[in-house]
C-alpha cells in the first residue's frame, strides 16, 4: 500500500509541488532584507567611497611640514589644564595620554590647514577674529581709572546715573475689567471725596479687590515698574506733593494713592555708583583702544568696493 501511494505521487506531481503544512508564500527574513532598496543604496555608497580613496587617496595627504614640537611649555600647559579640570595633577600614564592626544590633534590640524579646510568657513573665520580681539585686549590692557577720571566721567554722563525718587504710599485699586469705561471717572469721584475729607476712615475698603499690596514703603522706580508697569512708575515720578493723588494708571486699571513720604531723585555721587561708573568707564576705554588698534591695522590695507554693486544691493533691499 505504501509503494502504491508513493508511485501515485511521483506520477501525478513533483516534490516541489507537494504542499507542506504551515508553509506560506512569504519570503524569508533574509530575502526581504536583501530586497530592501536602502541596502542597495548603502552598498553602492560604500563601493563608491572605497573606490574614491583607492583612486584619489594619495592626494588627500598634504605637503605640510612634518615636524611637531612638544615643548616643555606645551607639556606644562597640558598638566595645568588637567589640574584645573580634575583638581589634581595627572598620573604618568594620563600625562602620556594627554601628549598623545595633543599630537593627534596637531597632526589633523596641520593637515587641515595645508588642505585649506579653514578657508571660506564662517565659523572658523569668526573664531579667528575673536582670538584677534582677545589678543588686542592682551596687548593693550585697560588701566584702572583714578578718582578724578571717574568723577569727570560721572559729570559727563550725569543723566545715566540719576537715582530716581522713592515713594511711600497707600493705594486704592479700580479694576478696568469690572468698571470698563467708567474706571477713571469713578476713581476721580472717590478722589474728590478723599480730598474733601482727608480723614475719611476705612478708605482701604474702597475700590476693588486685588492681589496688589495696599501700602508701599520707599518703593523705587524699579519696584513700581515691576509691580504696576512703566506707565504707573512714570506718573508717580511726576508726583511732588504728599497727600491723595491720581488717578494713576497701571496695567491692571486705575489707582488712587496717598503719598506719605517722598525721597526726591538726584544725580548720584561717585560713592553711590562707583562700581557702575568704573565698569562703564573701562568699557568705553576698551572700545576706544580697540578702535585705535583697528585703525592702525586698517591703514595697512587698500580696500576696493564695487560701489555699483553696493548701490544695487541697497536698492534691492529698499525695493
mmCIF file of C-alpha atoms in Angstrom:
data_model
loop_
_atom_site.group_PDB
_atom_site.id
_atom_site.type_symbol
_atom_site.label_atom_id
_atom_site.label_comp_id
_atom_site.label_asym_id
_atom_site.label_seq_id
_atom_site.Cartn_x
_atom_site.Cartn_y
_atom_site.Cartn_z
ATOM 1 C CA UNK A 1 0.000 0.000 0.000
ATOM 2 C CA UNK A 2 2.847 2.380 0.827
ATOM 3 C CA UNK A 3 4.580 1.663 -2.508
ATOM 4 C CA UNK A 4 1.377 2.277 -4.407
ATOM 5 C CA UNK A 5 0.871 5.705 -2.735
ATOM 6 C CA UNK A 6 4.455 6.738 -3.497
ATOM 7 C CA UNK A 7 4.078 5.711 -7.110
ATOM 8 C CA UNK A 8 0.911 7.734 -7.477
ATOM 9 C CA UNK A 9 2.568 10.805 -6.008
ATOM 10 C CA UNK A 10 5.548 10.519 -8.332
ATOM 11 C CA UNK A 11 3.275 10.124 -11.318
ATOM 12 C CA UNK A 12 0.883 12.986 -10.600
ATOM 13 C CA UNK A 13 3.081 15.724 -9.018
ATOM 14 C CA UNK A 14 6.665 16.697 -8.313
ATOM 15 C CA UNK A 15 8.062 17.035 -4.818
ATOM 16 C CA UNK A 16 8.247 20.861 -5.178
ATOM 17 C CA UNK A 17 4.516 20.918 -5.767
ATOM 18 C CA UNK A 18 3.575 18.968 -2.630
ATOM 19 C CA UNK A 19 2.095 21.451 -0.078
ATOM 20 C CA UNK A 20 3.780 21.432 3.330
ATOM 21 C CA UNK A 21 1.719 22.128 6.434
ATOM 22 C CA UNK A 22 2.442 25.641 7.869
ATOM 23 C CA UNK A 23 4.365 26.865 4.818
ATOM 24 C CA UNK A 24 3.269 30.099 3.102
ATOM 25 C CA UNK A 25 4.426 32.194 0.177
ATOM 26 C CA UNK A 26 6.070 34.996 2.240
ATOM 27 C CA UNK A 27 9.805 35.466 1.633
ATOM 28 C CA UNK A 28 12.203 34.578 4.396
ATOM 29 C CA UNK A 29 13.564 37.463 6.581
ATOM 30 C CA UNK A 30 16.985 37.344 4.890
ATOM 31 C CA UNK A 31 15.379 37.539 1.440
ATOM 32 C CA UNK A 32 13.263 40.517 2.492
ATOM 33 C CA UNK A 33 16.384 42.341 3.776
ATOM 34 C CA UNK A 34 18.274 41.660 0.559
ATOM 35 C CA UNK A 35 15.417 43.129 -1.429
ATOM 36 C CA UNK A 36 15.448 46.454 0.532
ATOM 37 C CA UNK A 37 16.339 49.463 -1.732
ATOM 38 C CA UNK A 38 18.074 51.153 1.207
ATOM 39 C CA UNK A 39 20.511 48.262 1.492
ATOM 40 C CA UNK A 40 21.304 48.572 -2.209
ATOM 41 C CA UNK A 41 21.955 52.284 -1.738
ATOM 42 C CA UNK A 42 24.286 51.757 1.239
ATOM 43 C CA UNK A 43 26.265 49.057 -0.554
ATOM 44 C CA UNK A 44 26.643 51.226 -3.638
ATOM 45 C CA UNK A 45 27.725 54.189 -1.493
ATOM 46 C CA UNK A 46 30.344 52.114 0.291
ATOM 47 C CA UNK A 47 31.709 50.880 -3.016
ATOM 48 C CA UNK A 48 31.962 54.397 -4.405
ATOM 49 C CA UNK A 49 33.599 55.644 -1.177
ATOM 50 C CA UNK A 50 36.184 52.866 -1.307
ATOM 51 C CA UNK A 51 36.808 53.465 -4.985
ATOM 52 C CA UNK A 52 37.406 57.178 -4.327
ATOM 53 C CA UNK A 53 40.065 56.541 -1.700
ATOM 54 C CA UNK A 54 41.641 53.806 -3.801
ATOM 55 C CA UNK A 55 41.974 56.194 -6.745
ATOM 56 C CA UNK A 56 42.381 59.583 -5.040
ATOM 57 C CA UNK A 57 43.571 58.561 -1.599
ATOM 58 C CA UNK A 58 47.209 59.565 -2.034
ATOM 59 C CA UNK A 59 46.195 63.133 -2.962
ATOM 60 C CA UNK A 60 44.469 63.776 0.380
ATOM 61 C CA UNK A 61 47.804 63.988 2.160
ATOM 62 C CA UNK A 62 49.452 67.381 2.083
ATOM 63 C CA UNK A 63 52.972 68.679 1.724
ATOM 64 C CA UNK A 64 52.800 70.457 5.104
ATOM 65 C CA UNK A 65 55.873 70.359 7.366
ATOM 66 C CA UNK A 66 56.185 67.042 9.140
ATOM 67 C CA UNK A 67 57.629 68.335 12.411
ATOM 68 C CA UNK A 68 55.650 68.736 15.635
ATOM 69 C CA UNK A 69 57.487 70.113 18.636
ATOM 70 C CA UNK A 70 56.103 69.181 22.056
ATOM 71 C CA UNK A 71 57.976 71.681 24.186
ATOM 72 C CA UNK A 72 58.199 71.970 27.941
ATOM 73 C CA UNK A 73 55.714 74.831 27.757
ATOM 74 C CA UNK A 74 53.203 72.643 25.942
ATOM 75 C CA UNK A 75 53.563 69.856 28.494
ATOM 76 C CA UNK A 76 53.117 72.337 31.340
ATOM 77 C CA UNK A 77 50.011 73.707 29.637
ATOM 78 C CA UNK A 78 48.543 70.210 29.354
ATOM 79 C CA UNK A 79 49.278 69.498 33.026
ATOM 80 C CA UNK A 80 47.785 72.806 34.162
ATOM 81 C CA UNK A 81 44.644 72.305 32.091
ATOM 82 C CA UNK A 82 44.185 68.817 33.525
ATOM 83 C CA UNK A 83 44.734 70.047 37.075
ATOM 84 C CA UNK A 84 42.143 72.817 36.698
ATOM 85 C CA UNK A 85 39.597 70.338 35.395
ATOM 86 C CA UNK A 86 40.172 67.465 37.803
ATOM 87 C CA UNK A 87 41.678 69.176 40.842
ATOM 88 C CA UNK A 88 44.873 67.098 40.798
ATOM 89 C CA UNK A 89 47.978 66.534 38.721
ATOM 90 C CA UNK A 90 47.750 63.832 36.039
ATOM 91 C CA UNK A 91 49.280 60.415 36.650
ATOM 92 C CA UNK A 92 52.227 59.447 34.398
ATOM 93 C CA UNK A 93 50.059 57.368 32.069
ATOM 94 C CA UNK A 94 47.458 60.121 31.982
ATOM 95 C CA UNK A 95 50.079 62.685 31.029
ATOM 96 C CA UNK A 96 51.367 60.420 28.278
ATOM 97 C CA UNK A 97 47.816 60.075 27.009
ATOM 98 C CA UNK A 98 47.414 63.861 27.046
ATOM 99 C CA UNK A 99 50.559 64.238 24.959
ATOM 100 C CA UNK A 100 49.444 61.537 22.513
ATOM 101 C CA UNK A 101 46.066 63.213 22.084
ATOM 102 C CA UNK A 102 47.741 66.574 21.584
ATOM 103 C CA UNK A 103 49.963 65.102 18.863
ATOM 104 C CA UNK A 104 46.924 63.514 17.213
ATOM 105 C CA UNK A 105 45.044 66.805 17.227
ATOM 106 C CA UNK A 106 48.047 68.705 15.932
ATOM 107 C CA UNK A 107 48.560 66.279 13.047
ATOM 108 C CA UNK A 108 44.934 66.601 11.972
ATOM 109 C CA UNK A 109 45.027 70.383 12.465
ATOM 110 C CA UNK A 110 48.168 70.877 10.381
ATOM 111 C CA UNK A 111 46.860 68.653 7.602
ATOM 112 C CA UNK A 112 43.545 70.521 7.607
ATOM 113 C CA UNK A 113 45.363 73.855 7.307
ATOM 114 C CA UNK A 114 47.528 72.523 4.496
ATOM 115 C CA UNK A 115 44.422 71.415 2.625
ATOM 116 C CA UNK A 116 42.797 74.820 3.126
ATOM 117 C CA UNK A 117 39.892 73.468 5.145
ATOM 118 C CA UNK A 118 39.906 76.664 7.202
ATOM 119 C CA UNK A 119 39.155 78.796 4.167
ATOM 120 C CA UNK A 120 35.652 80.042 3.384
ATOM 121 C CA UNK A 121 34.413 78.691 6.693
ATOM 122 C CA UNK A 122 32.280 81.221 8.571
ATOM 123 C CA UNK A 123 32.677 79.532 11.950
ATOM 124 C CA UNK A 124 36.468 79.338 11.654
ATOM 125 C CA UNK A 125 36.574 82.943 10.442
ATOM 126 C CA UNK A 126 34.576 84.212 13.412
ATOM 127 C CA UNK A 127 36.696 82.267 15.851
ATOM 128 C CA UNK A 128 39.930 83.656 14.405
ATOM 129 C CA UNK A 129 38.512 87.200 14.540
ATOM 130 C CA UNK A 130 37.533 86.634 18.154
ATOM 131 C CA UNK A 131 41.039 85.442 19.005
ATOM 132 C CA UNK A 132 42.446 88.547 17.341
ATOM 133 C CA UNK A 133 40.205 90.682 19.520
ATOM 134 C CA UNK A 134 41.385 88.810 22.608
ATOM 135 C CA UNK A 135 44.960 89.421 21.502
ATOM 136 C CA UNK A 136 44.212 93.136 21.243
ATOM 137 C CA UNK A 137 42.977 93.141 24.824
ATOM 138 C CA UNK A 138 46.164 91.422 25.975
ATOM 139 C CA UNK A 139 48.411 93.806 24.054
ATOM 140 C CA UNK A 140 46.534 96.942 25.162
ATOM 141 C CA UNK A 141 45.022 96.274 28.586
ATOM 142 C CA UNK A 142 42.784 98.919 30.143
ATOM 143 C CA UNK A 143 44.291 100.513 33.220
ATOM 144 C CA UNK A 144 42.419 101.318 36.404
ATOM 145 C CA UNK A 145 40.842 104.799 36.435
ATOM 146 C CA UNK A 146 41.682 107.395 39.054
ATOM 147 C CA UNK A 147 39.026 109.030 41.224
ATOM 148 C CA UNK A 148 39.462 112.230 39.240
ATOM 149 C CA UNK A 149 38.786 110.418 35.968
ATOM 150 C CA UNK A 150 35.735 108.683 37.388
ATOM 151 C CA UNK A 151 34.389 111.944 38.773
ATOM 152 C CA UNK A 152 34.846 113.634 35.400
ATOM 153 C CA UNK A 153 33.201 110.679 33.685
ATOM 154 C CA UNK A 154 30.286 110.859 36.106
ATOM 155 C CA UNK A 155 29.864 114.552 35.334
ATOM 156 C CA UNK A 156 29.833 113.896 31.577
ATOM 157 C CA UNK A 157 27.169 111.205 31.928
ATOM 158 C CA UNK A 158 25.166 112.517 34.867
ATOM 159 C CA UNK A 159 21.815 111.569 33.319
ATOM 160 C CA UNK A 160 22.943 107.951 33.136
ATOM 161 C CA UNK A 161 23.452 107.790 36.896
ATOM 162 C CA UNK A 162 20.457 109.799 38.113
ATOM 163 C CA UNK A 163 18.904 108.000 41.075
ATOM 164 C CA UNK A 164 15.085 108.064 40.783
ATOM 165 C CA UNK A 165 12.926 109.168 43.660
ATOM 166 C CA UNK A 166 11.318 106.774 46.140
ATOM 167 C CA UNK A 167 7.786 106.896 47.459
ATOM 168 C CA UNK A 168 5.892 105.625 50.463
ATOM 169 C CA UNK A 169 2.182 105.389 49.731
ATOM 170 C CA UNK A 170 -1.106 103.536 50.099
ATOM 171 C CA UNK A 171 -3.180 102.736 47.034
ATOM 172 C CA UNK A 172 -6.810 102.107 46.133
ATOM 173 C CA UNK A 173 -7.385 99.969 43.071
ATOM 174 C CA UNK A 174 -10.127 100.329 40.445
ATOM 175 C CA UNK A 175 -10.417 97.393 38.068
ATOM 176 C CA UNK A 176 -10.653 98.178 34.390
ATOM 177 C CA UNK A 177 -12.134 94.735 33.728
ATOM 178 C CA UNK A 178 -15.006 95.402 36.127
ATOM 179 C CA UNK A 179 -15.682 99.096 35.544
ATOM 180 C CA UNK A 180 -14.826 99.355 31.852
ATOM 181 C CA UNK A 181 -15.172 102.926 30.549
ATOM 182 C CA UNK A 182 -16.260 104.189 33.982
ATOM 183 C CA UNK A 183 -12.953 103.299 35.649
ATOM 184 C CA UNK A 184 -11.279 106.729 35.614
ATOM 185 C CA UNK A 185 -14.491 108.652 36.263
ATOM 186 C CA UNK A 186 -15.360 106.603 39.334
ATOM 187 C CA UNK A 187 -11.790 106.828 40.595
ATOM 188 C CA UNK A 188 -11.960 110.600 40.201
ATOM 189 C CA UNK A 189 -15.234 110.690 42.190
ATOM 190 C CA UNK A 190 -13.565 108.819 45.045
ATOM 191 C CA UNK A 191 -10.572 111.168 44.851
ATOM 192 C CA UNK A 192 -12.841 114.204 45.221
ATOM 193 C CA UNK A 193 -14.387 112.654 48.344
ATOM 194 C CA UNK A 194 -10.990 111.827 49.817
ATOM 195 C CA UNK A 195 -9.604 115.303 49.146
ATOM 196 C CA UNK A 196 -12.684 116.866 50.706
ATOM 197 C CA UNK A 197 -12.352 114.632 53.744
ATOM 198 C CA UNK A 198 -8.689 113.589 54.129
ATOM 199 C CA UNK A 199 -9.509 111.765 57.342
ATOM 200 C CA UNK A 200 -12.110 109.567 55.688
ATOM 201 C CA UNK A 201 -11.977 106.321 57.660
ATOM 202 C CA UNK A 202 -11.698 102.854 56.274
ATOM 203 C CA UNK A 203 -10.583 104.113 52.840
ATOM 204 C CA UNK A 204 -8.938 100.755 52.290
ATOM 205 C CA UNK A 205 -12.376 99.231 51.823
ATOM 206 C CA UNK A 206 -12.956 101.474 48.820
ATOM 207 C CA UNK A 207 -12.141 100.305 45.339
ATOM 208 C CA UNK A 208 -11.821 96.738 44.096
ATOM 209 C CA UNK A 209 -10.006 93.740 45.471
ATOM 210 C CA UNK A 210 -6.676 92.692 44.016
ATOM 211 C CA UNK A 211 -3.531 90.766 44.870
ATOM 212 C CA UNK A 212 -1.546 94.014 44.991
ATOM 213 C CA UNK A 213 -0.298 95.197 48.388
ATOM 214 C CA UNK A 214 -2.126 98.207 49.748
ATOM 215 C CA UNK A 215 0.907 100.003 51.191
ATOM 216 C CA UNK A 216 4.479 100.505 49.954
ATOM 217 C CA UNK A 217 7.465 101.911 51.825
ATOM 218 C CA UNK A 218 10.053 103.912 49.852
ATOM 219 C CA UNK A 219 9.358 101.980 46.677
ATOM 220 C CA UNK A 220 11.882 102.644 43.919
ATOM 221 C CA UNK A 221 11.088 103.254 40.269
ATOM 222 C CA UNK A 222 12.231 99.715 39.516
ATOM 223 C CA UNK A 223 9.819 98.282 42.091
ATOM 224 C CA UNK A 224 6.947 100.351 40.731
ATOM 225 C CA UNK A 225 7.731 99.302 37.172
ATOM 226 C CA UNK A 226 7.921 95.633 38.061
ATOM 227 C CA UNK A 227 4.707 95.788 40.109
ATOM 228 C CA UNK A 228 2.451 98.208 38.235
ATOM 229 C CA UNK A 229 4.156 98.761 34.884
ATOM 230 C CA UNK A 230 6.107 101.585 33.298
ATOM 231 C CA UNK A 231 3.167 103.993 32.956
ATOM 232 C CA UNK A 232 2.450 103.953 36.691
ATOM 233 C CA UNK A 233 6.141 104.471 37.513
ATOM 234 C CA UNK A 234 6.382 107.449 35.151
ATOM 235 C CA UNK A 235 3.226 109.068 36.550
ATOM 236 C CA UNK A 236 4.420 108.508 40.104
ATOM 237 C CA UNK A 237 7.760 110.117 39.239
ATOM 238 C CA UNK A 238 5.842 113.325 38.484
ATOM 239 C CA UNK A 239 4.283 113.452 41.961
ATOM 240 C CA UNK A 240 5.916 116.185 44.042
ATOM 241 C CA UNK A 241 3.493 116.556 46.954
ATOM 242 C CA UNK A 242 2.222 114.270 49.670
ATOM 243 C CA UNK A 243 -1.469 113.517 50.111
ATOM 244 C CA UNK A 244 -4.039 111.952 47.798
ATOM 245 C CA UNK A 245 -3.029 111.795 44.131
ATOM 246 C CA UNK A 246 -4.429 110.231 40.985
ATOM 247 C CA UNK A 247 -5.867 108.583 39.167
ATOM 248 C CA UNK A 248 -2.635 106.846 38.199
ATOM 249 C CA UNK A 249 -2.738 104.130 35.579
ATOM 250 C CA UNK A 250 -1.256 100.638 35.639
ATOM 251 C CA UNK A 251 -1.508 97.508 33.554
ATOM 252 C CA UNK A 252 -4.473 96.481 35.725
ATOM 253 C CA UNK A 253 -6.568 99.640 35.880
ATOM 254 C CA UNK A 254 -6.563 102.942 37.775
ATOM 255 C CA UNK A 255 -5.238 103.791 41.236
ATOM 256 C CA UNK A 256 -5.623 106.498 43.839
ATOM 257 C CA UNK A 257 -2.530 106.855 46.009
ATOM 258 C CA UNK A 258 -1.988 108.533 49.342
ATOM 259 C CA UNK A 259 1.643 109.606 49.300
ATOM 260 C CA UNK A 260 3.097 109.858 52.797
ATOM 261 C CA UNK A 261 6.811 110.271 52.020
ATOM 262 C CA UNK A 262 8.899 111.311 49.031
ATOM 263 C CA UNK A 263 12.653 110.958 48.613
ATOM 264 C CA UNK A 264 13.368 113.089 45.531
ATOM 265 C CA UNK A 265 15.566 111.725 42.788
ATOM 266 C CA UNK A 266 19.059 113.159 42.476
ATOM 267 C CA UNK A 267 22.247 112.920 40.495
ATOM 268 C CA UNK A 268 24.318 110.168 42.041
ATOM 269 C CA UNK A 269 27.538 110.832 43.858
ATOM 270 C CA UNK A 270 30.651 108.854 42.993
ATOM 271 C CA UNK A 271 30.374 106.955 46.275
ATOM 272 C CA UNK A 272 26.883 105.769 45.308
ATOM 273 C CA UNK A 273 27.729 104.496 41.836
ATOM 274 C CA UNK A 274 31.490 103.912 41.875
ATOM 275 C CA UNK A 275 31.232 100.278 40.737
ATOM 276 C CA UNK A 276 28.890 101.074 37.843
ATOM 277 C CA UNK A 277 30.886 104.145 36.800
ATOM 278 C CA UNK A 278 34.152 102.174 36.852
ATOM 279 C CA UNK A 279 32.639 99.384 34.754
ATOM 280 C CA UNK A 280 31.267 101.817 32.178
ATOM 281 C CA UNK A 281 34.493 103.864 32.072
ATOM 282 C CA UNK A 282 36.586 100.765 31.438
ATOM 283 C CA UNK A 283 34.149 99.543 28.786
ATOM 284 C CA UNK A 284 34.363 102.876 26.957
ATOM 285 C CA UNK A 285 38.148 102.862 27.217
ATOM 286 C CA UNK A 286 38.239 99.330 25.840
ATOM 287 C CA UNK A 287 36.176 100.381 22.855
ATOM 288 C CA UNK A 288 38.449 103.366 22.206
ATOM 289 C CA UNK A 289 41.606 101.254 22.361
ATOM 290 C CA UNK A 290 40.064 98.616 20.095
ATOM 291 C CA UNK A 291 39.098 101.289 17.574
ATOM 292 C CA UNK A 292 42.579 102.816 17.625
ATOM 293 C CA UNK A 293 44.177 99.416 17.110
ATOM 294 C CA UNK A 294 41.807 98.653 14.243
ATOM 295 C CA UNK A 295 42.544 101.976 12.551
ATOM 296 C CA UNK A 296 46.261 101.207 12.698
ATOM 297 C CA UNK A 297 45.667 97.832 11.058
ATOM 298 C CA UNK A 298 43.203 99.299 8.569
ATOM 299 C CA UNK A 299 45.813 101.755 7.297
ATOM 300 C CA UNK A 300 47.883 98.814 6.058
ATOM 301 C CA UNK A 301 45.202 97.789 3.560
ATOM 302 C CA UNK A 302 43.873 99.158 0.313
ATOM 303 C CA UNK A 303 40.177 98.386 0.120
ATOM 304 C CA UNK A 304 38.247 98.455 -3.148
ATOM 305 C CA UNK A 305 34.461 98.312 -3.016
ATOM 306 C CA UNK A 306 32.272 97.832 -6.045
ATOM 307 C CA UNK A 307 30.066 100.867 -5.487
ATOM 308 C CA UNK A 308 27.700 99.980 -8.324
ATOM 309 C CA UNK A 309 27.064 96.539 -6.843
ATOM 310 C CA UNK A 310 26.643 98.082 -3.390
ATOM 311 C CA UNK A 311 24.104 100.639 -4.637
ATOM 312 C CA UNK A 312 22.210 97.928 -6.496
ATOM 313 C CA UNK A 313 22.091 95.740 -3.391
ATOM 314 C CA UNK A 314 20.816 98.679 -1.329
ATOM 315 C CA UNK A 315 18.134 99.460 -3.897
ATOM 316 C CA UNK A 316 17.047 95.815 -3.947
ATOM 317 C CA UNK A 317 16.747 95.793 -0.175
ATOM 318 C CA UNK A 318 14.748 99.038 -0.155
ATOM 319 C CA UNK A 319 12.568 97.863 -3.007
#
